[in-house]
Amino acid sequence: MISQCLLRLDFLIILTEVLELRSTDVLRKNYNKRTIFLMFLLYSSNVKFCFTGFETVTYMLQGGITHQDFAGHKGTIHTGDVQWMTAGRGIIHSEMPAGDGVNKGLQLWINLSSQDKMIEPRYQELLSEDIPSAEQDGAEVRVIAGESMGVRSQVYTRTPTMYLDFSLRPRAQVHQHIPESWNAFAYIIEGEGVFGYQNKIPISANHVVVLGPGDGVSVWNKSSKPLRFVLIAGRPLNEPVVQYGPFVMNTQAEIDQTIEDYHYSKNGFEMAKHWRSH
């Protein structure tokens, strides 16, 4: 039944399944399947999804996507824009490339606590020009969620989350505070950077750096080219996680109930039976 929600998987998933992480090494293949997913998306056709129990944060790096859902919400986000969608009890929506050319972005999945899993769906959408930013000594940051360089995002995060987009000019460095109890990782979009200690080996684009315990991270761009990376952190929920495709709950019984709700169009999926994306 879930396969009906993923009609065409024509995007490229480079990085998936990352959270509850404690390693200080570069993460390449062995992901700990717990709470957050980060995907690098190349949009090439209409994709239809059904989600329950978590949030998706879509950040466009190039091009745009048009999205719509079974409740009538519709819009388009372009380069630098963000859509923060809280699926809650359940939502079905589609994502389509907006125009010709390359359309790519990052999509982060953030788990909801057990008390928030059945809330009504909602959206927060940020245009690129509305995302606060700051710059110090050759390091620039866009604050999608959380706080950096004295600038705070207005996004409301049910699960306390930090989402920062850093750009460092050659020879620049930055230090970012992270709450000590939080889990955190960085994904390198462009260039290469040294994370943690100056004598570490530089990490190149399309890799993840998983951060260990501590209250922050230092990053150096020792190359002659720009460095761009996202730093993502969140407070652990410390709850059991049971996942079945795009359904993320706390118990297998809840997963079974969600599948039944979707199949029989009830408990939040009432509009799913006859909805078609355009």
XYZ file of N, CA and C in Angstrom:
834
model
N 0.817 -1.204 0.000
C 0.000 0.000 0.000
C 0.858 1.265 0.000
N 1.998 1.212 0.701
C 2.856 2.406 0.774
C 3.416 2.753 -0.592
N 3.631 1.762 -1.443
C 4.239 2.031 -2.744
C 3.397 3.001 -3.560
N 2.094 3.098 -3.297
C 1.246 4.025 -4.016
C 1.608 5.476 -3.715
N 2.287 5.713 -2.597
C 2.670 7.075 -2.233
C 3.967 7.505 -2.896
N 4.725 6.585 -3.423
C 5.984 6.908 -4.077
C 5.872 6.460 -5.525
N 5.174 7.271 -6.329
C 4.859 6.846 -7.685
C 6.100 6.741 -8.563
N 6.998 7.712 -8.445
C 8.229 7.655 -9.227
C 9.365 8.212 -8.385
N 10.362 7.409 -8.162
C 11.514 7.823 -7.361
C 12.638 8.219 -8.310
N 12.481 9.366 -8.984
C 13.475 9.802 -9.956
C 14.442 10.814 -9.370
N 14.495 10.925 -8.039
C 15.515 11.757 -7.451
C 16.645 10.866 -6.942
N 17.794 11.449 -6.798
C 18.987 10.732 -6.378
C 19.181 10.911 -4.890
N 19.187 9.804 -4.148
C 19.442 9.854 -2.709
C 20.920 9.551 -2.479
N 21.678 10.565 -2.131
C 23.109 10.384 -1.888
C 23.358 10.055 -0.425
N 22.601 10.690 0.451
C 22.848 10.530 1.883
C 21.530 10.297 2.586
N 21.416 9.216 3.349
C 20.179 8.959 4.067
C 20.460 8.415 5.447
N 19.453 8.455 6.268
C 19.417 7.762 7.538
C 20.549 8.145 8.489
N 20.434 9.328 9.060
C 21.462 9.800 9.978
C 20.832 10.407 11.226
N 21.082 9.811 12.388
C 20.739 10.468 13.663
C 21.114 9.588 14.826
N 20.997 10.127 16.027
C 21.471 9.443 17.231
C 22.923 9.017 17.031
N 23.775 9.947 16.607
C 25.138 9.631 16.190
C 26.145 10.051 17.260
N 27.147 9.240 17.471
C 28.147 9.546 18.484
C 29.581 9.426 17.966
N 29.756 9.031 16.724
C 31.091 8.858 16.174
C 31.701 10.214 15.841
N 33.024 10.328 15.907
C 33.703 11.547 15.507
C 34.331 11.390 14.132
N 34.149 10.256 13.501
C 34.731 10.006 12.185
C 33.814 10.508 11.083
N 34.330 10.498 9.864
C 33.527 10.852 8.709
C 32.590 9.695 8.406
N 31.321 10.008 8.281
C 30.324 8.976 8.006
C 30.217 8.775 6.503
N 30.375 7.530 6.043
C 30.325 7.269 4.617
C 29.197 6.326 4.261
N 29.149 5.137 4.866
C 28.143 4.162 4.482
C 27.326 3.619 5.650
N 27.909 3.563 6.823
C 27.234 2.912 7.944
C 26.444 3.926 8.761
N 25.199 4.105 8.420
C 24.358 5.080 9.085
C 23.589 4.415 10.221
N 23.419 5.134 11.287
C 22.642 4.661 12.429
C 21.195 5.096 12.235
N 20.293 4.155 11.999
C 18.910 4.475 11.630
C 18.096 4.821 12.875
N 17.979 6.125 13.139
C 17.243 6.489 14.335
C 16.199 7.574 14.073
N 16.608 8.804 13.872
C 15.604 9.841 13.907
C 15.645 10.836 12.751
N 16.791 11.156 12.189
C 16.839 12.168 11.136
C 17.365 11.564 9.842
N 16.795 12.007 8.732
C 17.261 11.613 7.413
C 17.640 12.880 6.659
N 18.725 12.846 5.912
C 19.087 13.955 5.039
C 19.255 13.398 3.647
N 18.550 13.972 2.676
C 18.629 13.494 1.308
C 19.049 14.627 0.389
N 19.879 14.294 -0.584
C 20.233 15.218 -1.645
C 19.336 14.875 -2.816
N 18.494 15.814 -3.247
C 17.457 15.516 -4.222
C 17.746 16.171 -5.564
N 17.619 15.384 -6.621
C 17.613 15.897 -7.977
C 16.218 15.645 -8.531
N 15.422 16.710 -8.677
C 14.040 16.542 -9.097
C 13.961 16.455 -10.617
N 13.312 15.382 -11.130
C 13.164 15.241 -12.569
C 11.744 14.904 -12.989
N 10.851 14.580 -12.055
C 9.465 14.290 -12.408
C 8.591 14.397 -11.166
N 7.292 14.233 -11.361
C 6.335 14.323 -10.265
C 6.527 13.152 -9.302
N 6.694 13.462 -8.014
C 6.821 12.432 -6.991
C 5.740 12.669 -5.939
N 5.016 11.630 -5.586
C 3.909 11.723 -4.636
C 4.290 10.989 -3.352
N 4.114 11.663 -2.198
C 4.519 11.107 -0.922
C 3.347 11.085 0.062
N 3.358 10.124 0.969
C 2.499 10.195 2.148
C 3.399 10.140 3.376
N 3.171 11.025 4.340
C 4.025 11.146 5.511
C 3.177 11.112 6.773
N 3.723 10.525 7.834
C 3.102 10.568 9.157
C 4.184 10.543 10.226
N 4.049 11.395 11.252
C 4.859 11.284 12.448
C 6.149 12.066 12.485
N 6.421 12.896 11.459
C 7.675 13.643 11.471
C 7.532 14.900 10.624
N 8.646 15.633 10.469
C 8.669 16.848 9.667
C 9.675 16.699 8.527
N 9.419 17.399 7.417
C 10.409 17.484 6.348
C 10.813 18.938 6.171
N 12.113 19.157 5.985
C 12.630 20.498 5.734
C 13.322 20.461 4.374
N 12.734 21.120 3.383
C 13.269 21.128 2.027
C 13.956 22.459 1.774
N 15.226 22.404 1.399
C 16.061 23.592 1.187
C 16.595 23.526 -0.236
N 16.165 24.457 -1.078
C 16.561 24.421 -2.479
C 17.941 25.055 -2.682
N 18.819 24.294 -3.319
C 20.157 24.783 -3.639
C 20.226 25.366 -5.043
N 19.375 24.859 -5.942
C 19.362 25.325 -7.323
C 18.013 24.983 -7.956
N 17.489 25.897 -8.743
C 16.217 25.638 -9.416
C 15.041 25.816 -8.475
N 14.016 24.970 -8.654
C 12.836 25.083 -7.809
C 11.963 23.854 -7.888
N 11.031 23.750 -6.931
C 10.034 22.680 -6.949
C 8.668 23.276 -6.637
N 7.653 22.691 -7.258
C 6.270 23.029 -6.957
C 5.672 21.898 -6.145
N 5.005 22.237 -5.067
C 4.444 21.226 -4.182
C 2.965 21.499 -3.973
N 2.199 20.454 -3.747
C 0.782 20.576 -3.404
C 0.374 19.380 -2.582
N -0.697 19.535 -1.780
C -1.135 18.422 -0.950
C -2.636 18.222 -1.030
N -3.109 17.174 -0.382
C -4.526 16.820 -0.487
C -5.457 17.743 0.283
N -4.876 18.681 1.037
C -5.686 19.668 1.756
C -5.811 20.979 0.992
N -5.212 21.046 -0.206
C -5.326 22.229 -1.036
C -4.159 23.190 -0.960
N -3.177 22.897 -0.121
C -2.016 23.771 -0.030
C -1.135 23.575 -1.255
N -0.667 24.683 -1.846
C 0.158 24.597 -3.050
C 1.096 25.789 -3.103
N 2.298 25.578 -3.621
C 3.246 26.663 -3.768
C 4.508 26.204 -4.468
N 5.408 27.150 -4.714
C 6.684 26.858 -5.371
C 7.802 27.499 -4.562
N 8.858 26.742 -4.304
C 10.039 27.306 -3.664
C 11.199 27.256 -4.655
N 12.039 28.297 -4.605
C 13.151 28.438 -5.545
C 14.476 28.451 -4.790
N 15.552 28.691 -5.516
C 16.898 28.668 -4.942
C 16.971 29.506 -3.664
N 17.420 28.865 -2.581
C 17.564 29.548 -1.303
C 16.336 29.550 -0.432
N 15.186 29.123 -0.972
C 13.947 29.076 -0.189
C 13.877 27.802 0.643
N 13.031 27.828 1.674
C 12.860 26.689 2.576
C 11.373 26.408 2.776
N 11.020 25.135 2.727
C 9.693 24.697 3.162
C 9.863 23.769 4.357
N 9.242 24.153 5.480
C 9.288 23.343 6.706
C 7.890 22.758 6.896
N 7.730 21.488 6.562
C 6.422 20.855 6.600
C 6.314 19.905 7.789
N 5.316 20.119 8.623
C 5.027 19.225 9.736
C 3.911 18.285 9.298
N 4.266 17.028 9.069
C 3.267 16.071 8.589
C 2.274 15.702 9.676
N 2.753 15.565 10.913
C 1.859 15.225 12.009
C 1.099 13.939 11.760
N -0.222 13.988 11.910
C -1.045 12.778 11.825
C -1.098 12.196 10.419
N -0.748 12.995 9.414
C -0.724 12.440 8.077
C -0.979 13.451 6.991
N -0.195 13.365 5.919
C -0.377 14.257 4.783
C 0.100 13.532 3.527
N -0.568 13.795 2.426
C -0.125 13.295 1.125
C 0.139 14.506 0.257
N 1.325 14.573 -0.322
C 1.639 15.707 -1.184
C 2.546 15.262 -2.318
N 2.659 16.130 -3.304
C 3.515 15.835 -4.457
C 4.561 16.930 -4.598
N 5.676 16.583 -5.203
C 6.751 17.529 -5.489
C 7.134 17.375 -6.948
N 7.178 18.505 -7.676
C 7.445 18.499 -9.101
C 8.497 19.538 -9.428
N 9.399 19.255 -10.388
C 10.377 20.271 -10.796
C 9.677 21.494 -11.347
N 10.170 22.655 -10.976
C 9.581 23.917 -11.422
C 10.440 24.482 -12.548
N 10.118 24.111 -13.764
C 10.863 24.614 -14.915
C 11.953 23.671 -15.369
N 12.584 24.039 -16.479
C 13.653 23.237 -17.059
C 14.957 23.458 -16.296
N 15.951 22.672 -16.658
C 17.256 22.802 -16.024
C 17.372 21.947 -14.775
N 18.443 22.181 -14.031
C 18.737 21.392 -12.837
C 17.926 21.920 -11.657
N 17.276 21.015 -10.958
C 16.536 21.350 -9.736
C 17.053 20.446 -8.626
N 17.773 21.007 -7.684
C 18.353 20.179 -6.631
C 18.248 20.878 -5.285
N 18.199 20.043 -4.246
C 18.096 20.593 -2.907
C 18.372 19.538 -1.864
N 18.282 19.950 -0.616
C 18.437 19.049 0.519
C 17.088 18.891 1.198
N 16.784 17.670 1.607
C 15.569 17.445 2.398
C 15.924 16.709 3.676
N 15.613 17.345 4.784
C 15.888 16.814 6.110
C 14.600 16.275 6.704
N 14.651 15.072 7.269
C 13.503 14.510 7.987
C 13.789 14.615 9.484
N 12.854 15.224 10.223
C 13.018 15.411 11.659
C 11.882 14.702 12.388
N 12.235 13.818 13.284
C 11.225 13.073 14.021
C 10.443 13.995 14.956
N 9.191 13.670 15.170
C 8.369 14.353 16.164
C 8.274 13.499 17.415
N 8.147 14.153 18.560
C 7.982 13.414 19.807
C 6.632 12.704 19.797
N 6.473 11.744 20.675
C 5.240 10.968 20.724
C 4.017 11.862 20.949
N 4.168 12.946 21.702
C 3.021 13.817 21.992
C 2.637 14.689 20.799
N 3.545 14.795 19.795
C 3.277 15.652 18.639
C 2.989 14.872 17.358
N 3.084 13.566 17.405
C 2.966 12.799 16.166
C 1.588 12.899 15.514
N 0.547 13.155 16.290
C -0.799 13.175 15.737
C -1.384 14.586 15.660
N -0.533 15.609 15.658
C -1.024 16.979 15.491
C -1.445 17.194 14.039
N -2.174 18.279 13.799
C -2.602 18.602 12.446
C -1.397 19.072 11.618
N -1.374 18.735 10.327
C -0.273 19.182 9.459
C -0.208 20.708 9.379
N 0.994 21.233 9.181
C 1.170 22.674 9.000
C 2.441 22.935 8.209
N 2.544 24.145 7.666
C 3.702 24.545 6.871
C 4.304 25.828 7.421
N 5.614 25.931 7.294
C 6.322 27.190 7.454
C 7.183 27.343 6.202
N 7.021 28.458 5.493
C 7.772 28.659 4.257
C 8.558 29.962 4.355
N 9.816 29.881 3.981
C 10.713 31.027 4.056
C 11.277 31.324 2.676
N 11.093 32.559 2.207
C 11.777 32.979 0.996
C 13.243 33.231 1.318
N 14.071 33.101 0.298
C 15.512 33.254 0.508
C 15.852 34.580 1.178
N 15.205 35.660 0.733
C 15.533 36.982 1.273
C 15.065 37.167 2.709
N 14.211 36.275 3.182
C 13.714 36.381 4.556
C 14.507 35.533 5.554
N 15.447 34.757 5.062
C 16.284 33.953 5.954
C 17.389 34.843 6.518
N 17.465 35.006 7.838
C 18.471 35.899 8.414
C 19.884 35.375 8.172
N 20.826 36.294 8.057
C 22.214 35.913 7.800
C 23.146 36.845 8.552
N 24.394 36.421 8.659
C 25.424 37.228 9.311
C 26.771 36.846 8.721
N 27.768 37.719 8.924
C 29.106 37.452 8.391
C 30.153 37.980 9.353
N 31.196 37.179 9.563
C 32.320 37.580 10.401
C 33.606 37.000 9.838
N 34.564 37.858 9.539
C 35.920 37.436 9.181
C 35.941 36.390 8.062
N 35.164 36.629 7.030
C 35.190 35.743 5.879
C 34.292 34.526 5.977
N 33.537 34.435 7.061
C 32.590 33.332 7.235
C 31.178 33.899 7.254
N 30.322 33.384 6.379
C 28.933 33.821 6.300
C 28.016 32.671 6.676
N 26.913 32.970 7.337
C 25.967 31.939 7.739
C 24.550 32.396 7.419
N 23.746 31.460 6.923
C 22.305 31.649 6.765
C 21.635 30.812 7.853
N 20.822 31.442 8.670
C 20.255 30.783 9.843
C 18.838 30.307 9.515
N 18.731 29.052 9.108
C 17.436 28.477 8.775
C 16.672 28.131 10.052
N 17.370 27.569 11.020
C 16.779 27.278 12.330
C 17.871 27.425 13.378
N 17.490 27.897 14.558
C 18.480 28.067 15.627
C 19.096 29.443 15.620
N 20.352 29.523 16.069
C 21.033 30.808 16.229
C 22.493 30.679 15.880
N 23.061 31.721 15.268
C 24.487 31.779 14.959
C 24.909 33.228 14.782
N 26.098 33.575 15.258
C 26.667 34.915 15.130
C 25.696 35.991 15.626
N 24.931 35.671 16.669
C 24.010 36.634 17.238
C 22.711 36.806 16.477
N 22.494 35.985 15.451
C 21.279 36.066 14.639
C 20.446 34.821 14.891
N 19.129 35.006 15.072
C 18.240 33.882 15.373
C 17.151 33.768 14.313
N 16.832 32.527 13.944
C 15.745 32.253 13.015
C 14.403 32.360 13.732
N 13.373 32.729 12.968
C 12.024 32.811 13.515
C 11.246 31.513 13.331
N 11.869 30.503 12.723
C 11.190 29.227 12.508
C 10.902 28.563 13.852
N 9.694 28.034 13.991
C 9.314 27.310 15.200
C 9.645 25.836 15.008
N 10.468 25.294 15.899
C 10.866 23.892 15.809
C 10.295 23.130 16.993
N 9.377 22.211 16.711
C 8.801 21.398 17.789
C 9.858 20.509 18.423
N 10.700 19.907 17.585
C 11.886 19.214 18.073
C 13.034 20.214 18.003
N 13.619 20.634 19.124
C 14.664 21.663 19.089
C 15.762 21.323 18.087
N 15.957 22.211 17.116
C 16.804 21.918 15.961
C 17.630 23.132 15.577
N 18.847 22.869 15.105
C 19.714 23.884 14.522
C 19.980 23.504 13.069
N 19.796 24.471 12.151
C 20.039 24.221 10.732
C 20.719 25.468 10.181
N 22.019 25.374 9.912
C 22.837 26.514 9.507
C 23.540 26.212 8.192
N 23.545 27.190 7.293
C 24.221 27.076 5.998
C 25.416 28.026 6.027
N 26.628 27.449 6.117
C 27.862 28.235 6.212
C 28.576 28.311 4.869
N 29.131 29.474 4.571
C 30.035 29.669 3.434
C 31.300 30.338 3.949
N 32.451 29.697 3.725
C 33.736 30.216 4.200
C 34.632 30.533 3.014
N 35.137 31.751 2.991
C 36.107 32.116 1.968
C 37.442 31.407 2.253
N 38.328 31.329 1.263
C 39.631 30.704 1.504
C 40.336 31.311 2.715
N 40.887 30.446 3.562
C 41.643 30.784 4.775
C 40.754 31.279 5.918
N 39.459 31.244 5.764
C 38.572 31.669 6.843
C 38.304 30.503 7.795
N 37.853 30.831 8.984
C 37.481 29.819 9.960
C 36.261 30.294 10.740
N 35.579 29.344 11.394
C 34.393 29.687 12.169
C 34.271 28.712 13.329
N 33.711 29.189 14.433
C 33.380 28.316 15.561
C 31.902 28.484 15.854
N 31.191 27.363 15.962
C 29.765 27.398 16.235
C 29.456 26.644 17.517
N 28.753 27.320 18.421
C 28.303 26.667 19.648
C 27.164 25.712 19.347
N 27.179 24.543 19.993
C 26.119 23.551 19.898
C 25.813 23.083 21.318
N 24.553 23.035 21.727
C 24.244 22.531 23.070
C 24.870 21.166 23.303
N 25.482 20.984 24.449
C 26.311 19.807 24.701
C 25.552 18.487 24.591
N 24.280 18.486 24.911
C 23.517 17.240 24.903
C 22.967 16.882 23.522
N 23.152 17.770 22.539
C 22.573 17.560 21.220
C 23.457 16.668 20.351
N 22.835 16.000 19.384
C 23.551 15.313 18.313
C 23.717 16.264 17.139
N 24.816 16.124 16.392
C 25.083 17.077 15.315
C 25.915 16.433 14.212
N 25.706 16.938 13.003
C 26.544 16.527 11.876
C 26.614 17.661 10.869
N 27.617 17.606 10.004
C 27.761 18.581 8.930
C 27.807 17.842 7.599
N 27.219 18.460 6.577
C 27.263 17.914 5.219
C 27.934 18.945 4.324
N 29.014 18.532 3.641
C 29.777 19.457 2.811
C 29.142 19.530 1.433
N 28.701 20.724 1.044
C 28.065 20.944 -0.248
C 29.089 21.259 -1.320
N 30.095 22.061 -0.963
C 31.073 22.535 -1.948
C 32.407 22.756 -1.263
N 33.513 22.430 -1.959
C 34.837 22.655 -1.426
C 35.255 21.579 -0.440
N 36.194 21.934 0.447
C 36.643 21.014 1.474
C 36.989 21.789 2.731
N 36.775 21.144 3.883
C 37.001 21.822 5.152
C 37.637 20.915 6.176
N 38.275 21.527 7.157
C 38.867 20.819 8.286
C 37.945 21.035 9.484
N 37.500 19.949 10.101
C 36.518 20.014 11.176
C 37.108 19.513 12.488
N 36.904 20.285 13.554
C 37.294 19.845 14.885
C 38.657 20.303 15.329
N 39.698 19.861 14.630
C 41.073 20.207 14.970
C 41.835 20.566 13.703
N 42.769 21.505 13.807
C 43.462 22.003 12.621
C 44.295 20.933 11.926
N 44.721 19.909 12.663
C 45.571 18.886 12.059
C 44.786 17.739 11.434
N 43.440 17.865 11.399
C 42.616 16.827 10.789
C 42.729 16.876 9.259
N 42.440 15.755 8.616
C 42.435 15.692 7.161
C 41.213 16.443 6.631
N 41.360 17.277 5.602
C 40.204 17.988 5.043
C 39.153 17.017 4.508
N 37.898 17.391 4.669
C 36.776 16.589 4.204
C 36.170 17.288 2.987
N 35.985 16.533 1.907
C 35.534 17.121 0.645
C 34.028 17.040 0.485
N 33.533 17.627 -0.592
C 32.099 17.714 -0.867
C 31.448 16.334 -0.940
N 30.161 16.297 -0.574
C 29.332 15.087 -0.593
C 29.717 14.086 0.488
N 30.355 14.559 1.543
C 30.637 13.732 2.709
C 29.978 14.338 3.946
N 29.826 13.490 4.955
C 29.250 13.910 6.228
C 30.299 13.812 7.320
N 30.325 14.804 8.184
C 31.140 14.763 9.392
C 30.186 14.623 10.570
N 30.298 13.544 11.306
C 29.452 13.313 12.475
C 30.214 13.771 13.716
N 29.623 14.647 14.486
C 30.303 15.259 15.613
C 30.061 14.476 16.891
N 31.101 14.337 17.682
C 31.003 13.662 18.958
C 30.578 14.614 20.060
N 30.640 14.174 21.333
C 30.219 15.013 22.462
C 31.053 16.287 22.540
N 30.441 17.353 22.983
C 31.115 18.638 23.114
C 30.107 19.758 23.040
N 30.611 21.003 23.167
C 29.712 22.152 23.170
C 29.874 23.027 21.932
N 30.503 22.492 20.876
C 30.653 23.270 19.659
C 31.613 22.626 18.696
N 31.809 23.279 17.544
C 32.721 22.764 16.530
C 33.427 23.941 15.855
N 34.714 23.744 15.557
C 35.488 24.714 14.785
C 35.737 24.150 13.395
N 35.681 25.033 12.390
C 35.865 24.621 11.002
C 36.820 25.597 10.335
N 37.761 25.058 9.558
C 38.736 25.851 8.826
C 38.637 25.554 7.333
N 38.722 26.598 6.521
C 38.873 26.429 5.085
C 40.318 26.751 4.733
N 41.150 25.714 4.599
C 42.572 25.906 4.329
C 42.884 25.858 2.834
N 41.859 25.717 2.018
C 42.068 25.609 0.575
C 41.997 26.984 -0.080
N 42.187 27.004 -1.385
C 42.123 28.249 -2.156
C 40.756 28.456 -2.776
N 39.782 27.576 -2.455
C 38.449 27.671 -3.028
C 37.416 27.816 -1.906
N 36.242 28.336 -2.224
C 35.201 28.508 -1.190
C 34.755 27.162 -0.604
N 34.338 27.208 0.643
C 33.782 26.048 1.337
C 32.337 26.354 1.707
N 31.448 25.409 1.418
C 30.049 25.556 1.834
C 29.577 24.258 2.465
N 28.948 24.372 3.627
C 28.433 23.191 4.304
C 27.217 23.571 5.146
N 26.373 22.586 5.408
C 25.281 22.801 6.350
C 25.646 22.093 7.649
N 25.346 22.754 8.750
C 25.535 22.194 10.084
C 24.153 21.982 10.677
N 23.856 20.739 11.040
C 22.532 20.370 11.522
C 22.675 19.687 12.877
N 21.875 20.118 13.833
C 21.939 19.543 15.180
C 20.548 19.512 15.772
N 20.341 18.607 16.726
C 19.042 18.527 17.375
C 19.127 17.836 18.715
N 18.169 18.151 19.560
C 18.107 17.524 20.870
C 17.503 16.128 20.748
N 18.175 15.092 21.234
C 17.638 13.730 21.123
C 16.301 13.611 21.852
N 15.379 12.866 21.239
C 14.084 12.638 21.877
C 14.146 11.518 22.906
N 15.095 10.602 22.712
C 15.236 9.444 23.612
C 13.941 8.652 23.715
N 13.320 8.445 22.565
C 12.113 7.634 22.469
C 12.341 6.517 21.457
N 11.613 5.421 21.571
C 11.753 4.362 20.563
C 11.275 4.849 19.202
N 11.916 4.357 18.149
C 11.578 4.736 16.775
C 11.266 3.480 15.980
N 10.091 3.455 15.368
C 9.726 2.388 14.444
C 9.340 3.051 13.132
N 10.047 2.695 12.055
C 9.838 3.325 10.760
C 9.386 2.297 9.742
N 8.391 2.693 8.938
C 7.983 1.889 7.789
C 7.812 2.840 6.620
N 8.818 2.894 5.756
C 8.782 3.849 4.657
C 8.631 5.258 5.190
N 7.609 5.995 4.747
C 7.420 7.383 5.181
C 6.569 7.527 6.436
N 6.359 6.434 7.160
C 5.642 6.474 8.431
C 6.658 6.255 9.554
N 6.723 7.198 10.501
C 7.695 7.129 11.600
C 6.928 7.269 12.905
N 6.858 6.175 13.673
C 6.089 6.165 14.909
C 6.958 5.615 16.043
N 6.321 5.295 17.177
C 7.063 4.794 18.332
C 6.925 3.295 18.543
N 5.874 2.694 18.005
C 5.651 1.264 18.185
C 5.188 0.639 16.873
N 5.337 -0.670 16.764
C 4.855 -1.370 15.587
C 3.331 -1.293 15.497
N 2.651 -1.314 16.640
C 1.196 -1.203 16.635
C 0.751 0.125 16.023
N 1.484 1.202 16.313
C 1.155 2.505 15.727
C 1.391 2.511 14.221
N 2.450 1.829 13.782
C 2.709 1.707 12.340
C 1.565 0.950 11.674
N 1.157 -0.145 12.259
C 0.059 -0.945 11.696
C -1.214 -0.116 11.606
N -1.484 0.680 12.639
C -2.677 1.519 12.638
C -2.599 2.584 11.552
N -1.417 3.170 11.363
C -1.240 4.195 10.338
C -1.459 3.622 8.947
N -0.931 2.430 8.699
C -1.134 1.780 7.401
C -2.622 1.525 7.161
N -3.321 1.095 8.197
C -4.760 0.869 8.077
C -5.500 2.185 7.819
N -5.094 3.256 8.526
C -5.724 4.554 8.325
C -5.551 5.028 6.887
N -4.341 4.872 6.357
C -4.085 5.287 4.981
C -4.905 4.443 4.004
N -4.929 3.152 4.221
C -5.626 2.228 3.318
C -7.125 2.516 3.270
N -7.719 2.841 4.435
C -9.167 3.053 4.513
C -9.544 4.544 4.567
N -8.557 5.422 4.326
C -8.797 6.874 4.262
C -9.512 7.395 5.504
N -8.900 7.194 6.672
C -9.483 7.669 7.921
C -8.399 8.238 8.822
N -8.826 8.855 9.944
C -7.895 9.387 10.954
C -6.810 10.282 10.365
N -7.243 11.240 9.539
C -6.301 12.180 8.940
C -6.105 11.992 7.458
N -6.459 10.825 6.941
C -6.303 10.538 5.514
C -7.644 10.543 4.774
N -8.656 11.208 5.329
C -9.989 11.195 4.720
C -9.987 11.730 3.295
N -9.134 12.700 2.999
C -9.110 13.318 1.667
C -8.207 12.579 0.688
N -7.569 11.503 1.144
C -6.578 10.844 0.307
C -7.188 9.997 -0.804
N -8.375 9.480 -0.575
C -8.949 8.483 -1.480
C -9.117 9.000 -2.895
N -9.573 10.237 -3.040
C -9.887 10.756 -4.368
C -8.935 11.858 -4.825
N -7.887 12.123 -4.028
C -7.003 13.247 -4.397
C -6.021 12.836 -5.476
N -5.828 13.746 -6.435
C -4.818 13.571 -7.476
C -4.058 14.884 -7.628
N -2.738 14.796 -7.742
C -1.958 16.011 -7.971
C -2.086 16.438 -9.421
N -1.866 17.726 -9.678
C -2.030 18.272 -11.024
C -0.681 18.719 -11.581
